[in-house]
CSV table of C-alpha atoms and ligand atoms in Angstrom, one decimal:
chain,number,residue,atom,x,y,z
A,1,MET,CA,-8.3,-26.6,-8.6
A,2,ASP,CA,-8.5,-22.7,-9.3
A,3,LEU,CA,-8.6,-21.7,-5.8
A,4,VAL,CA,-9.9,-17.5,-7.5
A,5,LYS,CA,-12.5,-19.6,-9.3
A,6,GLU,CA,-14.0,-21.1,-6.5
A,7,LEU,CA,-13.7,-18.4,-4.3
A,8,ASP,CA,-15.2,-15.9,-7.1
A,9,ARG,CA,-18.3,-18.6,-7.3
A,10,LYS,CA,-19.8,-16.6,-4.1
A,11,ASP,CA,-21.0,-12.9,-4.1
A,12,PRO,CA,-18.3,-10.8,-3.9
A,13,ALA,CA,-20.8,-7.6,-2.3
A,14,GLY,CA,-22.1,-10.3,-0.1
A,15,LEU,CA,-18.6,-12.0,1.1
A,16,GLY,CA,-18.1,-8.1,2.0
A,17,CYS,CA,-20.7,-7.3,4.0
A,18,GLU,CA,-20.6,-10.8,5.7
A,19,LEU,CA,-16.7,-10.2,6.9
A,20,HIS,CA,-17.5,-6.5,7.5
A,21,GLY,CA,-20.8,-7.4,9.7
A,22,PHE,CA,-18.4,-10.5,11.8
A,23,ALA,CA,-15.6,-7.2,12.3
A,24,TRP,CA,-19.3,-5.1,13.6
A,25,GLY,CA,-19.7,-7.7,16.5
A,26,LEU,CA,-16.0,-7.8,17.5
A,27,TYR,CA,-15.7,-4.5,17.7
A,28,PRO,CA,-17.1,-3.6,21.5
A,29,ILE,CA,-15.2,-5.8,22.9
A,30,CYS,CA,-12.6,-4.7,25.2
A,31,ARG,CA,-9.8,-7.2,24.0
A,32,SER,CA,-5.9,-7.1,25.2
A,33,ILE,CA,-3.3,-9.6,25.5
A,34,THR,CA,-5.1,-11.6,28.0
A,35,GLY,CA,-7.9,-11.8,29.9
A,36,GLU,CA,-11.7,-12.5,29.2
A,37,GLY,CA,-11.9,-10.4,25.9
A,38,ILE,CA,-9.9,-12.2,23.9
A,39,ARG,CA,-10.9,-15.6,25.2
A,40,LYS,CA,-14.4,-13.9,23.9
A,41,THR,CA,-13.1,-13.0,20.6
A,42,LEU,CA,-11.5,-16.0,19.8
A,43,ALA,CA,-14.9,-18.5,21.0
A,44,ALA,CA,-16.7,-16.1,17.9
A,45,ILE,CA,-14.2,-17.2,15.7
A,46,GLY,CA,-14.7,-20.7,16.6
A,47,ASN,CA,-18.1,-20.6,15.5
A,48,VAL,CA,-17.4,-19.9,12.3
A,49,ILE,CA,-13.7,-22.4,11.8
A,50,PRO,CA,-12.6,-25.2,13.5
A,51,LEU,CA,-10.4,-23.1,16.6
A,52,GLU,CA,-8.6,-25.1,19.5
A,53,LEU,CA,-7.6,-22.4,22.2
A,54,VAL,CA,-4.5,-22.9,24.4
A,55,ASP,CA,-4.3,-21.6,27.6
A,56,VAL,CA,-1.1,-21.0,28.6
A,57,PRO,CA,0.4,-20.0,32.7
A,58,THR,CA,1.2,-16.8,34.3
A,59,GLY,CA,4.7,-17.2,34.3
A,60,THR,CA,5.3,-19.8,31.9
A,61,PRO,CA,8.9,-19.2,30.7
A,62,VAL,CA,8.6,-18.3,26.4
A,63,PHE,CA,12.0,-17.9,25.1
A,64,ASP,CA,14.1,-14.4,26.8
A,65,TRP,CA,9.9,-13.2,27.7
A,66,SER,CA,7.6,-14.6,30.4
A,67,VAL,CA,3.5,-15.2,30.3
A,68,PRO,CA,2.5,-11.7,31.7
A,69,LYS,CA,-0.3,-11.2,34.4
A,70,GLU,CA,-4.3,-11.7,32.8
A,71,TRP,CA,-5.8,-8.5,33.3
A,72,ASN,CA,-9.5,-8.3,33.3
A,73,ILE,CA,-12.0,-5.3,33.3
A,74,ARG,CA,-15.6,-4.7,34.0
A,75,ASP,CA,-15.6,-0.5,34.3
A,76,ALA,CA,-14.2,2.2,34.3
A,77,PHE,CA,-14.2,6.4,34.7
A,78,ILE,CA,-14.1,9.5,35.6
A,79,LYS,CA,-16.2,11.6,37.3
A,80,SER,CA,-16.2,15.6,37.2
A,81,PRO,CA,-16.8,17.8,40.5
A,82,ALA,CA,-20.7,17.6,39.6
A,83,GLY,CA,-20.8,14.1,40.0
A,84,GLU,CA,-20.8,13.2,35.8
A,85,ARG,CA,-19.1,10.0,34.2
A,86,VAL,CA,-17.1,12.4,32.0
A,87,VAL,CA,-15.2,10.0,30.6
A,88,ASP,CA,-16.8,6.7,30.5
A,89,PHE,CA,-15.1,2.9,29.8
A,90,GLN,CA,-19.1,1.4,28.9
A,91,LYS,CA,-19.3,4.0,25.7
A,92,LEU,CA,-15.3,3.5,24.1
A,93,ASN,CA,-12.7,0.6,26.1
A,94,LEU,CA,-9.8,2.6,24.5
A,95,HIS,CA,-11.0,5.0,26.8
A,96,VAL,CA,-9.0,3.2,29.4
A,97,VAL,CA,-5.0,2.9,29.3
A,98,ASN,CA,-5.3,-1.2,28.3
A,99,TYR,CA,-3.9,-2.8,31.0
A,100,SER,CA,-4.5,-0.3,33.5
A,101,THR,CA,-3.9,-1.2,37.3
A,102,PRO,CA,-7.0,-1.3,39.2
A,103,VAL,CA,-7.9,2.4,40.9
A,104,HIS,CA,-10.3,4.3,43.2
A,105,ALA,CA,-9.5,8.0,43.8
A,106,ILE,CA,-10.5,11.5,44.3
A,107,MET,CA,-8.1,13.7,42.8
A,108,PRO,CA,-7.5,17.3,41.7
A,109,LEU,CA,-7.5,18.0,37.4
A,110,SER,CA,-4.0,18.5,37.8
A,111,GLU,CA,-3.0,15.6,39.6
A,112,LEU,CA,-5.2,13.3,37.1
A,113,LYS,CA,-3.9,15.0,34.5
A,114,ALA,CA,-0.7,13.2,34.6
A,115,HIS,CA,-2.8,10.3,33.8
A,116,LEU,CA,-4.8,11.7,30.9
A,117,PHE,CA,-3.9,11.0,27.0
A,118,THR,CA,-5.0,13.4,24.7
A,119,LEU,CA,-4.2,13.9,20.6
A,120,PRO,CA,-4.0,17.6,20.3
A,121,GLU,CA,-3.8,17.6,16.4
A,122,HIS,CA,-6.7,15.1,16.3
A,123,PRO,CA,-8.9,17.0,18.9
A,124,ASP,CA,-11.8,15.1,18.4
A,125,TRP,CA,-10.3,11.7,18.0
A,126,VAL,CA,-8.9,9.4,21.3
A,127,PRO,CA,-5.8,7.5,21.3
A,128,TYR,CA,-5.1,4.2,22.0
A,129,ARG,CA,-2.7,3.4,24.8
A,130,THR,CA,-1.5,0.1,26.5
A,131,SER,CA,0.9,-0.4,29.4
A,132,TYR,CA,1.6,-4.2,29.0
A,133,TYR,CA,5.0,-4.3,31.1
A,134,LYS,CA,5.1,-1.4,33.6
A,135,GLU,CA,2.2,-1.5,35.7
A,136,ASP,CA,0.6,1.6,35.5
A,137,TRP,CA,-3.3,3.5,35.1
A,138,GLY,CA,-4.4,5.6,32.6
A,139,PHE,CA,-7.4,7.4,30.6
A,140,CYS,CA,-7.6,8.1,27.2
A,141,LEU,CA,-10.3,11.0,25.9
A,142,SER,CA,-10.3,12.9,23.2
A,143,HIS,CA,-7.9,16.7,23.4
A,144,ASN,CA,-11.3,18.7,23.5
A,145,GLN,CA,-12.9,16.4,26.5
A,146,MET,CA,-9.8,17.2,28.2
A,147,LEU,CA,-9.7,20.8,27.3
A,148,ALA,CA,-13.8,21.0,29.2
A,149,LEU,CA,-12.8,19.9,32.0
A,150,PRO,CA,-13.1,22.3,35.1
A,151,ASP,CA,-11.4,22.4,38.1
A,152,GLY,CA,-12.5,20.4,40.5
A,153,GLU,CA,-11.6,17.3,42.4
A,154,TYR,CA,-12.2,14.0,40.6
A,155,GLU,CA,-13.7,10.9,41.0
A,156,VAL,CA,-11.3,8.1,38.9
A,157,SER,CA,-12.2,4.7,39.0
A,158,ILE,CA,-10.8,1.4,37.3
A,159,ASP,CA,-12.4,-1.4,38.2
A,160,SER,CA,-9.6,-4.2,36.8
A,161,THR,CA,-7.9,-6.9,38.1
A,162,LEU,CA,-4.2,-7.9,37.1
A,163,SER,CA,-3.4,-11.1,38.2
A,164,GLU,CA,-2.4,-14.9,38.1
A,165,GLY,CA,-3.9,-16.4,35.0
A,166,HIS,CA,-3.2,-17.4,31.4
A,167,LEU,CA,-2.5,-16.2,28.2
A,168,THR,CA,-4.7,-17.5,25.4
A,169,TYR,CA,-4.9,-18.4,21.8
A,170,GLY,CA,-6.9,-19.9,19.1
A,171,GLU,CA,-5.1,-22.4,16.6
A,172,CYS,CA,-7.1,-23.8,13.2
A,173,TYR,CA,-5.5,-26.7,11.9
A,174,LEU,CA,-6.9,-27.7,8.1
A,175,PRO,CA,-5.1,-31.0,6.7
A,176,GLY,CA,-3.9,-31.2,3.6
A,177,ARG,CA,-2.2,-33.8,1.4
A,178,SER,CA,0.9,-32.8,2.5
A,179,ALA,CA,1.9,-32.5,6.1
A,180,ASP,CA,3.9,-29.3,4.9
A,181,GLU,CA,1.9,-26.5,5.6
A,182,VAL,CA,1.1,-22.7,5.0
A,183,LEU,CA,0.9,-20.5,8.3
A,184,ILE,CA,-1.5,-17.7,8.2
A,185,SER,CA,-1.2,-15.5,11.8
A,186,CYS,CA,-3.0,-12.3,12.7
A,187,HIS,CA,-3.1,-10.7,16.0
A,188,ALA,CA,-6.2,-10.3,18.1
A,189,CYS,CA,-5.1,-8.6,20.9
A,190,HIS,CA,-6.2,-4.9,20.0
A,191,PRO,CA,-9.6,-3.3,21.5
A,192,SER,CA,-11.7,-1.6,19.5
A,193,LEU,CA,-9.7,-1.0,16.6
A,194,ALA,CA,-11.2,-2.5,13.5
A,195,ASN,CA,-7.9,-2.2,10.5
A,196,ASP,CA,-5.1,-2.8,13.0
A,197,GLY,CA,-6.7,-6.0,14.7
A,198,LEU,CA,-10.2,-6.9,13.1
A,199,SER,CA,-9.6,-6.6,9.7
A,200,GLY,CA,-6.6,-8.8,9.7
A,201,LEU,CA,-8.6,-11.9,12.0
A,202,THR,CA,-12.3,-11.1,9.8
A,203,VAL,CA,-10.2,-11.9,6.7
A,204,ALA,CA,-7.8,-15.0,8.4
A,205,THR,CA,-11.3,-16.2,10.1
A,206,PHE,CA,-13.1,-16.6,6.2
A,207,LEU,CA,-10.0,-17.5,4.9
A,208,ALA,CA,-9.8,-20.5,7.4
A,209,ARG,CA,-13.6,-20.7,6.2
A,210,PHE,CA,-13.1,-20.6,2.5
A,211,LEU,CA,-10.7,-23.6,2.2
A,212,SER,CA,-11.8,-25.9,4.6
A,213,ASP,CA,-13.8,-27.6,2.5
A,214,LEU,CA,-11.3,-27.9,-0.6
A,215,ASP,CA,-8.8,-30.9,-1.6
A,216,LEU,CA,-5.6,-28.7,-0.8
A,217,ARG,CA,-1.7,-29.6,-1.2
A,218,TYR,CA,-0.7,-27.6,1.5
A,219,SER,CA,-1.7,-28.3,5.5
A,220,TYR,CA,-2.4,-24.6,6.7
A,221,ARG,CA,-2.3,-23.4,9.8
A,222,PHE,CA,-4.1,-20.2,11.4
A,223,LEU,CA,-3.1,-18.5,14.4
A,224,PHE,CA,-5.0,-16.3,16.0
A,225,VAL,CA,-2.5,-14.7,18.9
A,226,PRO,CA,-1.7,-11.4,21.1
A,227,GLY,CA,0.8,-9.8,19.3
A,228,THR,CA,3.9,-10.6,20.6
A,229,ILE,CA,3.8,-12.3,23.1
A,230,GLY,CA,1.1,-14.6,21.3
A,231,ALA,CA,3.7,-15.1,18.8
A,232,ILE,CA,6.8,-16.1,21.0
A,233,THR,CA,4.9,-18.2,23.0
A,234,TRP,CA,3.5,-20.6,20.5
A,235,LEU,CA,6.8,-20.3,18.6
A,236,ALA,CA,8.3,-21.3,21.8
A,237,ARG,CA,6.0,-24.7,22.6
A,238,ASN,CA,5.8,-25.6,18.9
A,239,GLN,CA,9.5,-24.8,17.7
A,240,GLU,CA,9.7,-27.9,16.0
A,241,ALA,CA,6.8,-28.2,14.5
A,242,THR,CA,7.8,-24.6,12.4
A,243,GLU,CA,10.0,-26.9,10.6
A,244,ARG,CA,6.8,-27.8,8.1
A,245,ILE,CA,5.9,-24.4,7.8
A,246,ARG,CA,6.8,-23.7,4.2
A,247,HIS,CA,5.1,-20.9,3.8
A,248,GLY,CA,3.5,-17.9,5.5
A,249,LEU,CA,1.5,-15.1,5.9
A,250,VAL,CA,0.8,-11.9,8.9
A,251,LEU,CA,-2.3,-10.4,8.2
A,252,THR,CA,-3.0,-7.1,9.5
A,253,CYS,CA,-4.4,-3.6,8.3
A,254,VAL,CA,-6.1,-5.3,5.2
A,255,GLY,CA,-9.8,-3.3,5.3
A,256,ASP,CA,-9.2,0.6,5.1
A,257,PRO,CA,-9.2,2.3,1.4
A,258,GLY,CA,-5.6,2.1,0.6
A,259,GLY,CA,-3.4,0.1,-1.4
A,260,PHE,CA,-1.9,-2.5,-1.2
A,261,HIS,CA,2.2,-3.3,0.3
A,262,TYR,CA,3.1,-6.9,0.6
A,263,LYS,CA,6.5,-6.8,3.0
A,264,LYS,CA,9.1,-9.6,2.5
A,265,SER,CA,10.5,-11.6,4.7
A,266,ARG,CA,13.4,-12.4,5.5
A,267,GLN,CA,14.7,-14.6,3.5
A,268,GLY,CA,13.2,-11.6,0.9
A,269,SER,CA,13.3,-14.0,-2.2
A,270,ALA,CA,11.5,-17.2,-0.5
A,271,GLU,CA,8.0,-18.6,-2.5
A,272,ILE,CA,5.9,-16.5,-0.4
A,273,ASP,CA,7.7,-13.6,-2.0
A,274,ARG,CA,7.7,-13.9,-5.5
A,275,ALA,CA,3.8,-15.3,-5.1
A,276,ALA,CA,2.8,-12.2,-2.7
A,277,SER,CA,4.2,-9.7,-5.7
A,278,HIS,CA,3.0,-11.6,-8.7
A,279,VAL,CA,-0.5,-11.7,-7.3
A,280,LEU,CA,0.1,-7.8,-6.6
A,281,ARG,CA,1.0,-6.8,-9.6
A,282,HIS,CA,-1.9,-8.1,-11.0
A,283,CYS,CA,-4.6,-7.3,-9.0
A,284,GLY,CA,-6.1,-4.6,-10.5
A,285,GLU,CA,-5.4,-2.2,-7.3
A,286,ALA,CA,-2.3,-0.5,-6.2
A,287,ALA,CA,0.2,-2.3,-4.8
A,288,GLU,CA,3.7,-1.9,-3.4
A,289,ILE,CA,6.3,-4.2,-2.0
A,290,LEU,CA,8.1,-3.5,0.8
A,291,GLU,CA,11.8,-4.9,1.8
A,292,PHE,CA,11.7,-6.4,5.2
A,293,SER,CA,12.0,-4.8,8.6
A,294,PRO,CA,12.8,-6.0,11.7
A,295,TYR,CA,10.1,-3.8,13.3
A,296,GLY,CA,5.9,-4.0,12.3
A,297,TYR,CA,4.1,-8.0,13.0
A,298,ASP,CA,4.7,-11.0,14.6
A,299,GLU,CA,6.5,-11.5,11.1
A,300,ARG,CA,9.6,-10.0,13.2
A,301,GLN,CA,9.2,-13.2,15.3
A,302,TYR,CA,9.2,-15.4,12.7
A,303,CYS,CA,12.2,-14.1,11.5
A,304,SER,CA,13.8,-14.2,14.1
A,305,PRO,CA,17.0,-15.5,12.6
A,306,GLY,CA,16.9,-18.8,14.6
A,307,PHE,CA,13.7,-19.6,12.6
A,308,ASN,CA,14.0,-17.3,9.7
A,309,LEU,CA,10.7,-18.6,8.1
A,310,ALA,CA,9.5,-17.4,5.1
A,311,VAL,CA,6.4,-15.4,6.3
A,312,GLY,CA,5.9,-12.1,4.7
A,313,CYS,CA,3.2,-9.4,5.9
A,314,LEU,CA,0.0,-8.8,4.1
A,315,MET,CA,-1.2,-5.3,4.5
A,316,ARG,CA,-3.4,-2.6,2.7
A,317,SER,CA,-2.1,0.7,4.7
A,318,VAL,CA,0.9,0.6,6.4
A,319,TRP,CA,0.7,0.4,10.7
A,320,GLY,CA,1.7,4.3,11.4
A,321,THR,CA,1.8,5.9,8.1
A,322,PHE,CA,-2.6,6.1,8.2
A,323,THR,CA,-3.8,9.2,10.6
A,324,GLU,CA,-6.5,7.2,11.9
A,325,TYR,CA,-3.7,4.0,13.6
A,326,HIS,CA,-4.0,3.7,16.7
A,327,THR,CA,-6.8,5.9,17.4
A,328,SER,CA,-11.1,6.2,17.6
A,329,ALA,CA,-11.0,6.6,14.3
A,330,ASP,CA,-9.6,3.7,13.3
A,331,ASN,CA,-13.5,2.1,13.4
A,332,LEU,CA,-15.7,0.7,11.2
A,333,GLU,CA,-16.7,3.9,9.0
A,334,PHE,CA,-12.1,3.3,7.7
A,335,VAL,CA,-12.6,-0.5,7.1
A,336,ARG,CA,-15.2,-1.2,4.1
A,337,PRO,CA,-16.9,-3.9,2.8
A,338,GLN,CA,-15.1,-4.1,-0.5
A,339,GLN,CA,-11.6,-3.9,0.7
A,340,LEU,CA,-12.2,-6.9,3.0
A,341,ALA,CA,-13.3,-8.9,0.1
A,342,GLY,CA,-10.3,-7.5,-2.0
A,343,THR,CA,-7.8,-8.5,0.4
A,344,LEU,CA,-9.2,-12.1,0.3
A,345,ARG,CA,-9.3,-12.5,-2.9
A,346,VAL,CA,-5.8,-11.7,-2.8
A,347,CYS,CA,-5.0,-13.9,-0.4
A,348,VAL,CA,-6.8,-16.9,-2.2
A,349,GLY,CA,-4.3,-15.7,-5.5
A,350,ILE,CA,-1.2,-16.2,-3.3
A,351,LEU,CA,-2.4,-19.7,-1.6
A,352,ASP,CA,-3.4,-20.2,-5.6
A,353,VAL,CA,0.0,-19.8,-6.7
A,354,LEU,CA,1.5,-21.9,-3.8
A,355,GLU,CA,-0.7,-24.8,-4.4
A,356,ASN,CA,-0.1,-24.7,-8.3
A,357,ASN,CA,3.1,-23.8,-8.3
A,358,ARG,CA,5.2,-27.1,-9.7
A,359,ARG,CA,8.3,-27.9,-12.2
A,360,TYR,CA,7.1,-29.6,-15.6
A,361,ARG,CA,9.2,-31.0,-18.5
A,362,ASN,CA,8.2,-30.9,-21.8
A,363,LEU,CA,7.8,-34.1,-23.5
A,364,ASN,CA,8.6,-33.6,-27.1
A,365,PRO,CA,11.6,-30.8,-26.9
A,366,TYR,CA,12.7,-30.6,-30.3
A,367,CYS,CA,10.8,-27.9,-31.7
A,368,GLU,CA,7.3,-26.8,-31.4
A,369,PRO,CA,5.2,-29.6,-31.0
A,370,GLN,CA,1.8,-28.7,-33.4
A,371,LEU,CA,-0.3,-27.0,-31.6
A,372,GLY,CA,-3.5,-27.3,-33.9
A,373,ARG,CA,-3.8,-29.9,-34.9
A,374,ARG,CA,-4.4,-30.6,-30.9
A,375,GLY,CA,-6.8,-28.0,-31.2
A,376,LEU,CA,-4.3,-25.3,-28.8
A,377,TYR,CA,-3.1,-22.9,-31.3
A,378,CYS,CA,-6.0,-21.1,-32.4
A,379,SER,CA,-5.4,-19.0,-35.2
A,380,THR,CA,-8.5,-17.0,-36.2
A,381,GLY,CA,-7.9,-14.1,-33.6
A,382,GLY,CA,-5.9,-11.7,-36.2
A,383,GLU,CA,-2.4,-11.2,-36.2
A,384,VAL,CA,-1.8,-10.7,-31.9
A,385,ILE,CA,-1.0,-14.0,-30.6
A,386,PRO,CA,-4.2,-14.7,-27.9
A,387,GLU,CA,-3.2,-14.1,-24.5
A,388,ASP,CA,-3.8,-18.3,-24.1
A,389,VAL,CA,-1.6,-19.5,-27.1
A,390,ASN,CA,1.2,-17.4,-26.1
A,391,ALA,CA,1.2,-18.8,-22.8
A,392,ARG,CA,1.4,-22.6,-23.6
A,393,LEU,CA,4.4,-21.8,-25.9
A,394,TRP,CA,6.0,-20.1,-22.7
A,395,VAL,CA,5.6,-23.1,-20.7
A,396,LEU,CA,6.5,-25.5,-23.4
A,397,ASN,CA,9.4,-23.9,-24.1
A,398,LEU,CA,10.8,-23.0,-20.1
A,399,SER,CA,9.3,-26.4,-18.9
A,400,ASP,CA,12.4,-28.0,-19.0
A,401,GLY,CA,12.3,-29.4,-15.1
A,402,GLU,CA,14.2,-26.4,-14.0
A,403,HIS,CA,11.5,-23.9,-13.9
A,404,THR,CA,8.2,-23.7,-12.1
A,405,LEU,CA,5.1,-22.3,-13.5
A,406,LEU,CA,5.8,-19.1,-11.0
A,407,ASP,CA,9.4,-18.6,-12.9
A,408,ILE,CA,7.3,-19.0,-16.3
A,409,ALA,CA,4.6,-16.0,-15.0
A,410,GLU,CA,7.3,-13.7,-14.2
A,411,ARG,CA,9.6,-14.3,-16.9
A,412,SER,CA,6.5,-14.0,-19.9
A,413,GLY,CA,4.8,-11.4,-18.1
A,414,ALA,CA,1.9,-13.6,-17.8
A,415,PRO,CA,-1.3,-13.7,-14.5
A,416,PHE,CA,0.3,-16.9,-13.0
A,417,ARG,CA,-3.2,-18.3,-13.7
A,418,LEU,CA,-3.1,-18.1,-17.2
A,419,ILE,CA,0.2,-20.0,-17.5
A,420,ARG,CA,-1.4,-22.5,-15.4
A,421,ASP,CA,-4.3,-23.4,-17.2
A,422,ALA,CA,-1.6,-23.5,-20.4
A,423,ALA,CA,0.0,-26.4,-17.7
A,424,GLU,CA,-3.0,-28.4,-17.2
A,425,ALA,CA,-4.1,-28.3,-21.4
A,426,LEU,CA,-0.5,-29.2,-22.7
A,427,SER,CA,-0.8,-32.0,-19.4
A,428,GLN,CA,-3.9,-33.2,-21.0
A,429,ALA,CA,-2.6,-32.9,-24.6
A,430,GLY,CA,0.2,-35.5,-23.0
A,431,LEU,CA,2.7,-32.6,-23.8
A,432,LEU,CA,3.7,-32.3,-20.5
A,433,ALA,CA,4.7,-34.2,-17.3
A,434,PRO,CA,4.9,-33.1,-13.7
A,435,VAL,CA,8.3,-33.3,-12.1
A,436,ALA,CA,8.6,-35.1,-8.6
A,437,ASP,CA,9.6,-32.1,-6.1
A,438,GLU,CA,13.4,-32.7,-5.2
A,439,ARG,CA,12.0,-32.1,-1.7
A,440,GLU,CA,9.7,-35.0,-1.1
A,441,GLU,CA,6.6,-33.6,0.4
A,442,ALA,CA,5.8,-36.0,3.5
A,443,SER,CA,2.6,-36.9,3.6
A,444,VAL,CA,0.0,-36.1,6.6
A,445,SER,CA,-0.2,-39.3,8.5
A,446,ASP,CA,3.9,-39.6,8.7
A,447,PHE,CA,3.3,-36.3,11.6
A,448,GLY,CA,-0.1,-36.7,12.4
A,449,THR,CA,-1.4,-33.2,13.2
B,1,ZN,ZN1,-1.4,-1.7,17.2
């Protein structure tokens, strides 16, 4: 099945708007690594795709970590000496340092300033700050807002709770013909940040919806987890199941106007690394391939040496390199419908390679078979050989049972789609036969879900 062709049957402009609209609905929610915000977000994802929510109690040991206390917040503000809410959580949830402990106090500006965070280099933006693992409280505001605060006594209030509860993550499993899995993971813990957070979970949600009614080779597991601790928690609870993961992608920062970046897995030349690099080379947009490094998103956990899974990370602009990163300017104007739809299409292209990448054997290996008599050699195209005929010659030449279709695509310079179509036409003409994988794919019924 040609997954990209299936996707292209849908109206791309409409799809982009649908994705952006979904992100729009989730933007105001105050998410964190635990609490009602992430649960509300997962519930909204669960309205689009079948999603199982898993609650893991505070204190549960997960490898070298333990599940933190659950954080919830209802309201927060700073009131000026004149009684005015000069910093208001209700207007923007970034105003509160995420995971702030509760506080209600009156204090002079000089004392309050120790708890205020601003971005002097972007004086109108509000920074995003967290304090997950150190109990503290604070407010984020624009630098200009802070400069305008008069001296005097301020009332500060953070109506939050930090107590025993749960860490919640969401899991969507789509069974395919094989029990071997493709993992798609994204973080769902950032509050009102559109590119670093909402873009990844939006594309993942709609990718799962797109795949859910297709007949697929692989089984797919989508994880919507709080960053770092969520991936660690999932891995700790599913250590054995990771043996079924053949390929994986972390999706993040995929809605901004920047070109694509793919960060390779720790393995470096895994099939997912080659598939992603190949698709990006032919996607028609600027794209760069990055080597693995042990910092970044949850690929850090999936690629830790004990697991060493073939999981790469697909981004547009790389975290930390765009000025809007972790600020109020990472909003829904920064993330665009067209870019979200374009990322979805690239993801589908990568999965199309994984779904269709196989080895074949040329059944007529002594000299070229006569393609013309089989309607496979159209010679009316002039001097230059048509690309589909050229692709057939490449497939015939390299189908010795050793080369995969992706190997052939890379060596010929042709896009995978052309090579795959050539293999299909040659198989139908009886010139090519698929070779069984050396590693037999176990069927779903051998494992259950
Ligand atoms: Zn972030």
